Amino acid sequence: MRNKIVAGNWKMNKLYSEAVELVDEITIQLKDDPKADDIIKIIIPAFPYIRKVVRHSHGVKNLFTGAQNCASEESGAYTGEVSAAMIKSLEANYVIVGHSERRSYYKENHLDLKKKVNACLEQSLTPIFCVGETKEIRQSNKHYEVVAEQISESLFHLSAAEFEKLVLAYEPVWAIGTGLTATSAQAQEMHHFIRSMIEKNYGKDAAHKVSILYGGSCNAKNATELFACPDVDGGLIGGASLVPKDFITIIHSFPK
Ligand code: 13P
């Protein structure tokens, strides 16, 4: 059985006191929520809040902390960067790699992302590797091609044992922060395509072990329909993860 995962990517939101309040509200509700126990929950705040979130997550079953990015290099003179080892030393467990906002605003390319994935695995951090196409790419019907390239260029150097440690996330760029969600059919189609790619390259076992999350305007209203798709193993949530009630509703949205 694959892990069911709901990850909240807080992006560059919340001042410190607000972040403390938010993680407090989420953890108080989760502590008293046996229905959520078996779901892997990941809170992914801005770097300066990671340690605080890690502390708050103690005592909540299957609640983990992640970082939104990491350096591709190991250590040294890289002003402003945060290494995978530093993230690990804060006791976080996950790192988002290849988010479309990093790919487009910070020009991160396939090779940068490959190095970041390697850096994470070296530190036993789980990369949440994001892929997805822009609106123009979908309109020109090249979305499968683009997603296939994102995966093969940055991930297919890994061994099967390494690949099985990843979490993937399909986040169509046109759905991120726009209120335009992929339909469950569009999500399922792409998730199935990604899983078949993994199967072709690494075999059935690996393909069935890797959780593939959907992200892009996933919210308390549409999560049930998305999570009902056989190849959708959870969500990478932006805006709705900043609202405790909605985040918890999304965690409860898996089929019984
Ligand atoms: P939204 O849920 O705000 O669309 O953001 C999705 C996302 O980018 C998560 O990483």
PDB file of N, CA and C in Angstrom, residues 55-122:
ATOM      1  N   ARG A  55       9.356  21.104  16.258  1.00  0.00           N
ATOM      2  CA  ARG A  55       9.052  20.965  17.690  1.00  0.00           C
ATOM      3  C   ARG A  55       7.561  20.718  17.907  1.00  0.00           C
ATOM      4  N   HIS A  56       6.736  21.485  17.192  1.00  0.00           N
ATOM      5  CA  HIS A  56       5.283  21.340  17.361  1.00  0.00           C
ATOM      6  C   HIS A  56       4.777  19.994  16.859  1.00  0.00           C
ATOM      7  N   SER A  57       5.503  19.418  15.918  1.00  0.00           N
ATOM      8  CA  SER A  57       4.990  18.174  15.332  1.00  0.00           C
ATOM      9  C   SER A  57       5.239  16.964  16.240  1.00  0.00           C
ATOM     10  N   HIS A  58       6.110  17.133  17.226  1.00  0.00           N
ATOM     11  CA  HIS A  58       6.348  16.020  18.151  1.00  0.00           C
ATOM     12  C   HIS A  58       5.040  15.668  18.852  1.00  0.00           C
ATOM     13  N   GLY A  59       4.769  14.384  18.903  1.00  0.00           N
ATOM     14  CA  GLY A  59       3.553  13.979  19.613  1.00  0.00           C
ATOM     15  C   GLY A  59       2.326  13.913  18.702  1.00  0.00           C
ATOM     16  N   VAL A  60       2.471  14.273  17.433  1.00  0.00           N
ATOM     17  CA  VAL A  60       1.358  14.081  16.497  1.00  0.00           C
ATOM     18  C   VAL A  60       1.754  12.970  15.530  1.00  0.00           C
ATOM     19  N   LYS A  61       0.937  11.934  15.483  1.00  0.00           N
ATOM     20  CA  LYS A  61       1.311  10.771  14.675  1.00  0.00           C
ATOM     21  C   LYS A  61       1.426  11.125  13.186  1.00  0.00           C
ATOM     22  N   ASN A  62       2.522  10.695  12.604  1.00  0.00           N
ATOM     23  CA  ASN A  62       2.739  10.887  11.161  1.00  0.00           C
ATOM     24  C   ASN A  62       2.684  12.336  10.688  1.00  0.00           C
ATOM     25  N   LEU A  63       3.109  13.240  11.560  1.00  0.00           N
ATOM     26  CA  LEU A  63       3.239  14.647  11.126  1.00  0.00           C
ATOM     27  C   LEU A  63       4.722  14.973  10.976  1.00  0.00           C
ATOM     28  N   PHE A  64       5.091  15.443   9.799  1.00  0.00           N
ATOM     29  CA  PHE A  64       6.495  15.723   9.498  1.00  0.00           C
ATOM     30  C   PHE A  64       6.653  17.157   8.993  1.00  0.00           C
ATOM     31  N   THR A  65       7.917  17.570   8.904  1.00  0.00           N
ATOM     32  CA  THR A  65       8.211  18.938   8.456  1.00  0.00           C
ATOM     33  C   THR A  65       9.073  18.873   7.199  1.00  0.00           C
ATOM     34  N   GLY A  66       8.869  19.834   6.330  1.00  0.00           N
ATOM     35  CA  GLY A  66       9.674  19.873   5.115  1.00  0.00           C
ATOM     36  C   GLY A  66      10.208  21.268   4.842  1.00  0.00           C
ATOM     37  N   ALA A  67      11.118  21.342   3.866  1.00  0.00           N
ATOM     38  CA  ALA A  67      11.633  22.632   3.393  1.00  0.00           C
ATOM     39  C   ALA A  67      11.141  22.831   1.959  1.00  0.00           C
ATOM     40  N   GLN A  68      11.092  24.089   1.542  1.00  0.00           N
ATOM     41  CA  GLN A  68      10.540  24.388   0.208  1.00  0.00           C
ATOM     42  C   GLN A  68      11.582  24.321  -0.904  1.00  0.00           C
ATOM     43  N   ASN A  69      12.845  24.177  -0.501  1.00  0.00           N
ATOM     44  CA  ASN A  69      13.935  24.211  -1.471  1.00  0.00           C
ATOM     45  C   ASN A  69      15.200  23.792  -0.740  1.00  0.00           C
ATOM     46  N   CYS A  70      16.251  23.466  -1.466  1.00  0.00           N
ATOM     47  CA  CYS A  70      17.562  23.304  -0.833  1.00  0.00           C
ATOM     48  C   CYS A  70      18.623  23.641  -1.869  1.00  0.00           C
ATOM     49  N   ALA A  71      19.839  23.822  -1.411  1.00  0.00           N
ATOM     50  CA  ALA A  71      20.942  24.134  -2.332  1.00  0.00           C
ATOM     51  C   ALA A  71      21.310  22.887  -3.133  1.00  0.00           C
ATOM     52  N   SER A  72      21.870  23.102  -4.304  1.00  0.00           N
ATOM     53  CA  SER A  72      22.334  21.951  -5.080  1.00  0.00           C
ATOM     54  C   SER A  72      23.741  21.550  -4.648  1.00  0.00           C
ATOM     55  N   GLU A  73      24.441  22.488  -4.015  1.00  0.00           N
ATOM     56  CA  GLU A  73      25.807  22.201  -3.564  1.00  0.00           C
ATOM     57  C   GLU A  73      25.796  21.760  -2.105  1.00  0.00           C
ATOM     58  N   GLU A  74      26.888  21.107  -1.721  1.00  0.00           N
ATOM     59  CA  GLU A  74      26.944  20.518  -0.385  1.00  0.00           C
ATOM     60  C   GLU A  74      27.161  21.549   0.723  1.00  0.00           C
ATOM     61  N   SER A  75      28.164  22.427   0.521  1.00  0.00           N
ATOM     62  CA  SER A  75      28.476  23.458   1.526  1.00  0.00           C
ATOM     63  C   SER A  75      29.478  24.430   0.914  1.00  0.00           C
ATOM     64  N   GLY A  76      29.741  25.510   1.615  1.00  0.00           N
ATOM     65  CA  GLY A  76      30.783  26.423   1.143  1.00  0.00           C
ATOM     66  C   GLY A  76      30.268  27.813   0.829  1.00  0.00           C
ATOM     67  N   ALA A  77      30.958  28.490  -0.079  1.00  0.00           N
ATOM     68  CA  ALA A  77      30.700  29.905  -0.345  1.00  0.00           C
ATOM     69  C   ALA A  77      29.524  30.081  -1.305  1.00  0.00           C
ATOM     70  N   TYR A  78      28.333  29.911  -0.801  1.00  0.00           N
ATOM     71  CA  TYR A  78      27.100  30.063  -1.599  1.00  0.00           C
ATOM     72  C   TYR A  78      26.132  30.934  -0.805  1.00  0.00           C
ATOM     73  N   THR A  79      26.443  32.219  -0.744  1.00  0.00           N
ATOM     74  CA  THR A  79      25.692  33.148   0.099  1.00  0.00           C
ATOM     75  C   THR A  79      24.189  33.052  -0.153  1.00  0.00           C
ATOM     76  N   GLY A  80      23.452  32.900   0.934  1.00  0.00           N
ATOM     77  CA  GLY A  80      21.990  32.876   0.832  1.00  0.00           C
ATOM     78  C   GLY A  80      21.399  31.499   0.644  1.00  0.00           C
ATOM     79  N   GLU A  81      22.237  30.503   0.433  1.00  0.00           N
ATOM     80  CA  GLU A  81      21.724  29.156   0.193  1.00  0.00           C
ATOM     81  C   GLU A  81      21.579  28.365   1.500  1.00  0.00           C
ATOM     82  N   VAL A  82      20.752  27.348   1.475  1.00  0.00           N
ATOM     83  CA  VAL A  82      20.549  26.470   2.634  1.00  0.00           C
ATOM     84  C   VAL A  82      20.750  25.030   2.160  1.00  0.00           C
ATOM     85  N   SER A  83      21.696  24.345   2.783  1.00  0.00           N
ATOM     86  CA  SER A  83      22.041  23.008   2.271  1.00  0.00           C
ATOM     87  C   SER A  83      21.100  21.931   2.798  1.00  0.00           C
ATOM     88  N   ALA A  84      21.112  20.810   2.111  1.00  0.00           N
ATOM     89  CA  ALA A  84      20.316  19.661   2.556  1.00  0.00           C
ATOM     90  C   ALA A  84      20.760  19.220   3.952  1.00  0.00           C
ATOM     91  N   ALA A  85      22.071  19.269   4.207  1.00  0.00           N
ATOM     92  CA  ALA A  85      22.565  18.857   5.530  1.00  0.00           C
ATOM     93  C   ALA A  85      22.029  19.783   6.626  1.00  0.00           C
ATOM     94  N   MET A  86      21.935  21.068   6.319  1.00  0.00           N
ATOM     95  CA  MET A  86      21.390  22.014   7.313  1.00  0.00           C
ATOM     96  C   MET A  86      19.929  21.691   7.608  1.00  0.00           C
ATOM     97  N   ILE A  87      19.191  21.387   6.549  1.00  0.00           N
ATOM     98  CA  ILE A  87      17.761  21.053   6.724  1.00  0.00           C
ATOM     99  C   ILE A  87      17.634  19.793   7.574  1.00  0.00           C
ATOM    100  N   LYS A  88      18.481  18.831   7.272  1.00  0.00           N
ATOM    101  CA  LYS A  88      18.474  17.582   8.033  1.00  0.00           C
ATOM    102  C   LYS A  88      18.797  17.850   9.510  1.00  0.00           C
ATOM    103  N   SER A  89      19.738  18.768   9.732  1.00  0.00           N
ATOM    104  CA  SER A  89      20.155  19.040  11.113  1.00  0.00           C
ATOM    105  C   SER A  89      19.040  19.709  11.920  1.00  0.00           C
ATOM    106  N   LEU A  90      18.032  20.234  11.245  1.00  0.00           N
ATOM    107  CA  LEU A  90      16.868  20.806  11.945  1.00  0.00           C
ATOM    108  C   LEU A  90      15.811  19.737  12.216  1.00  0.00           C
ATOM    109  N   GLU A  91      16.092  18.531  11.747  1.00  0.00           N
ATOM    110  CA  GLU A  91      15.195  17.376  11.895  1.00  0.00           C
ATOM    111  C   GLU A  91      13.967  17.444  11.005  1.00  0.00           C
ATOM    112  N   ALA A  92      14.088  18.141   9.894  1.00  0.00           N
ATOM    113  CA  ALA A  92      13.035  18.060   8.881  1.00  0.00           C
ATOM    114  C   ALA A  92      13.262  16.783   8.077  1.00  0.00           C
ATOM    115  N   ASN A  93      12.236  16.328   7.375  1.00  0.00           N
ATOM    116  CA  ASN A  93      12.346  15.061   6.645  1.00  0.00           C
ATOM    117  C   ASN A  93      12.128  15.164   5.136  1.00  0.00           C
ATOM    118  N   TYR A  94      11.507  16.226   4.702  1.00  0.00           N
ATOM    119  CA  TYR A  94      11.141  16.345   3.277  1.00  0.00           C
ATOM    120  C   TYR A  94      11.664  17.655   2.692  1.00  0.00           C
ATOM    121  N   VAL A  95      11.882  17.669   1.378  1.00  0.00           N
ATOM    122  CA  VAL A  95      12.256  18.909   0.675  1.00  0.00           C
ATOM    123  C   VAL A  95      11.515  18.962  -0.661  1.00  0.00           C
ATOM    124  N   ILE A  96      10.837  20.056  -0.921  1.00  0.00           N
ATOM    125  CA  ILE A  96      10.237  20.242  -2.250  1.00  0.00           C
ATOM    126  C   ILE A  96      11.372  20.560  -3.227  1.00  0.00           C
ATOM    127  N   VAL A  97      11.403  19.835  -4.324  1.00  0.00           N
ATOM    128  CA  VAL A  97      12.420  20.089  -5.358  1.00  0.00           C
ATOM    129  C   VAL A  97      11.690  20.282  -6.692  1.00  0.00           C
ATOM    130  N   GLY A  98      12.029  21.355  -7.384  1.00  0.00           N
ATOM    131  CA  GLY A  98      11.475  21.542  -8.726  1.00  0.00           C
ATOM    132  C   GLY A  98      10.087  22.140  -8.763  1.00  0.00           C
ATOM    133  N   HIS A  99       9.704  22.854  -7.707  1.00  0.00           N
ATOM    134  CA  HIS A  99       8.402  23.534  -7.760  1.00  0.00           C
ATOM    135  C   HIS A  99       8.403  24.471  -8.974  1.00  0.00           C
ATOM    136  N   SER A 100       7.261  24.624  -9.608  1.00  0.00           N
ATOM    137  CA  SER A 100       7.219  25.443 -10.846  1.00  0.00           C
ATOM    138  C   SER A 100       7.621  26.889 -10.573  1.00  0.00           C
ATOM    139  N   GLU A 101       7.386  27.356  -9.332  1.00  0.00           N
ATOM    140  CA  GLU A 101       7.803  28.736  -9.023  1.00  0.00           C
ATOM    141  C   GLU A 101       9.330  28.842  -9.008  1.00  0.00           C
ATOM    142  N   ARG A 102      10.009  27.808  -8.583  1.00  0.00           N
ATOM    143  CA  ARG A 102      11.481  27.792  -8.626  1.00  0.00           C
ATOM    144  C   ARG A 102      11.961  27.630 -10.065  1.00  0.00           C
ATOM    145  N   ARG A 103      11.275  26.769 -10.818  1.00  0.00           N
ATOM    146  CA  ARG A 103      11.693  26.564 -12.213  1.00  0.00           C
ATOM    147  C   ARG A 103      11.534  27.868 -12.986  1.00  0.00           C
ATOM    148  N   SER A 104      10.410  28.580 -12.777  1.00  0.00           N
ATOM    149  CA  SER A 104      10.196  29.733 -13.648  1.00  0.00           C
ATOM    150  C   SER A 104      10.850  31.006 -13.103  1.00  0.00           C
ATOM    151  N   TYR A 105      10.700  31.348 -11.813  1.00  0.00           N
ATOM    152  CA  TYR A 105      11.266  32.620 -11.322  1.00  0.00           C
ATOM    153  C   TYR A 105      12.772  32.538 -11.097  1.00  0.00           C
ATOM    154  N   TYR A 106      13.250  31.363 -10.720  1.00  0.00           N
ATOM    155  CA  TYR A 106      14.683  31.252 -10.385  1.00  0.00           C
ATOM    156  C   TYR A 106      15.456  30.422 -11.408  1.00  0.00           C
ATOM    157  N   LYS A 107      14.760  30.124 -12.513  1.00  0.00           N
ATOM    158  CA  LYS A 107      15.409  29.470 -13.663  1.00  0.00           C
ATOM    159  C   LYS A 107      16.117  28.163 -13.300  1.00  0.00           C
ATOM    160  N   GLU A 108      15.545  27.412 -12.390  1.00  0.00           N
ATOM    161  CA  GLU A 108      16.163  26.127 -12.040  1.00  0.00           C
ATOM    162  C   GLU A 108      15.928  25.143 -13.187  1.00  0.00           C
ATOM    163  N   ASN A 109      17.005  24.534 -13.653  1.00  0.00           N
ATOM    164  CA  ASN A 109      16.876  23.642 -14.807  1.00  0.00           C
ATOM    165  C   ASN A 109      16.998  22.170 -14.380  1.00  0.00           C
ATOM    166  N   HIS A 110      16.870  21.286 -15.354  1.00  0.00           N
ATOM    167  CA  HIS A 110      16.877  19.843 -15.051  1.00  0.00           C
ATOM    168  C   HIS A 110      18.112  19.426 -14.262  1.00  0.00           C
ATOM    169  N   LEU A 111      19.274  20.000 -14.650  1.00  0.00           N
ATOM    170  CA  LEU A 111      20.521  19.602 -13.998  1.00  0.00           C
ATOM    171  C   LEU A 111      20.571  20.110 -12.548  1.00  0.00           C
ATOM    172  N   ASP A 112      20.146  21.370 -12.323  1.00  0.00           N
ATOM    173  CA  ASP A 112      20.086  21.897 -10.942  1.00  0.00           C
ATOM    174  C   ASP A 112      19.226  20.961 -10.081  1.00  0.00           C
ATOM    175  N   LEU A 113      18.098  20.552 -10.644  1.00  0.00           N
ATOM    176  CA  LEU A 113      17.140  19.760  -9.860  1.00  0.00           C
ATOM    177  C   LEU A 113      17.673  18.354  -9.599  1.00  0.00           C
ATOM    178  N   LYS A 114      18.370  17.827 -10.578  1.00  0.00           N
ATOM    179  CA  LYS A 114      19.020  16.517 -10.410  1.00  0.00           C
ATOM    180  C   LYS A 114      19.997  16.588  -9.226  1.00  0.00           C
ATOM    181  N   LYS A 115      20.783  17.682  -9.187  1.00  0.00           N
ATOM    182  CA  LYS A 115      21.762  17.834  -8.101  1.00  0.00           C
ATOM    183  C   LYS A 115      21.062  17.998  -6.749  1.00  0.00           C
ATOM    184  N   LYS A 116      19.939  18.699  -6.746  1.00  0.00           N
ATOM    185  CA  LYS A 116      19.198  18.888  -5.492  1.00  0.00           C
ATOM    186  C   LYS A 116      18.610  17.564  -4.997  1.00  0.00           C
ATOM    187  N   VAL A 117      18.101  16.768  -5.942  1.00  0.00           N
ATOM    188  CA  VAL A 117      17.567  15.456  -5.560  1.00  0.00           C
ATOM    189  C   VAL A 117      18.689  14.612  -4.956  1.00  0.00           C
ATOM    190  N   ASN A 118      19.843  14.614  -5.599  1.00  0.00           N
ATOM    191  CA  ASN A 118      20.986  13.848  -5.077  1.00  0.00           C
ATOM    192  C   ASN A 118      21.375  14.337  -3.687  1.00  0.00           C
ATOM    193  N   ALA A 119      21.409  15.670  -3.525  1.00  0.00           N
ATOM    194  CA  ALA A 119      21.800  16.249  -2.225  1.00  0.00           C
ATOM    195  C   ALA A 119      20.831  15.798  -1.132  1.00  0.00           C
ATOM    196  N   CYS A 120      19.553  15.776  -1.450  1.00  0.00           N
ATOM    197  CA  CYS A 120      18.549  15.336  -0.459  1.00  0.00           C
ATOM    198  C   CYS A 120      18.746  13.873  -0.099  1.00  0.00           C
ATOM    199  N   LEU A 121      18.883  13.036  -1.126  1.00  0.00           N
ATOM    200  CA  LEU A 121      18.985  11.598  -0.857  1.00  0.00           C
ATOM    201  C   LEU A 121      20.235  11.283  -0.042  1.00  0.00           C
ATOM    202  N   GLU A 122      21.283  12.022  -0.302  1.00  0.00           N
ATOM    203  CA  GLU A 122      22.521  11.826   0.454  1.00  0.00           C
ATOM    204  C   GLU A 122      22.318  12.092   1.948  1.00  0.00           C
TER     205      GLU A 122
END
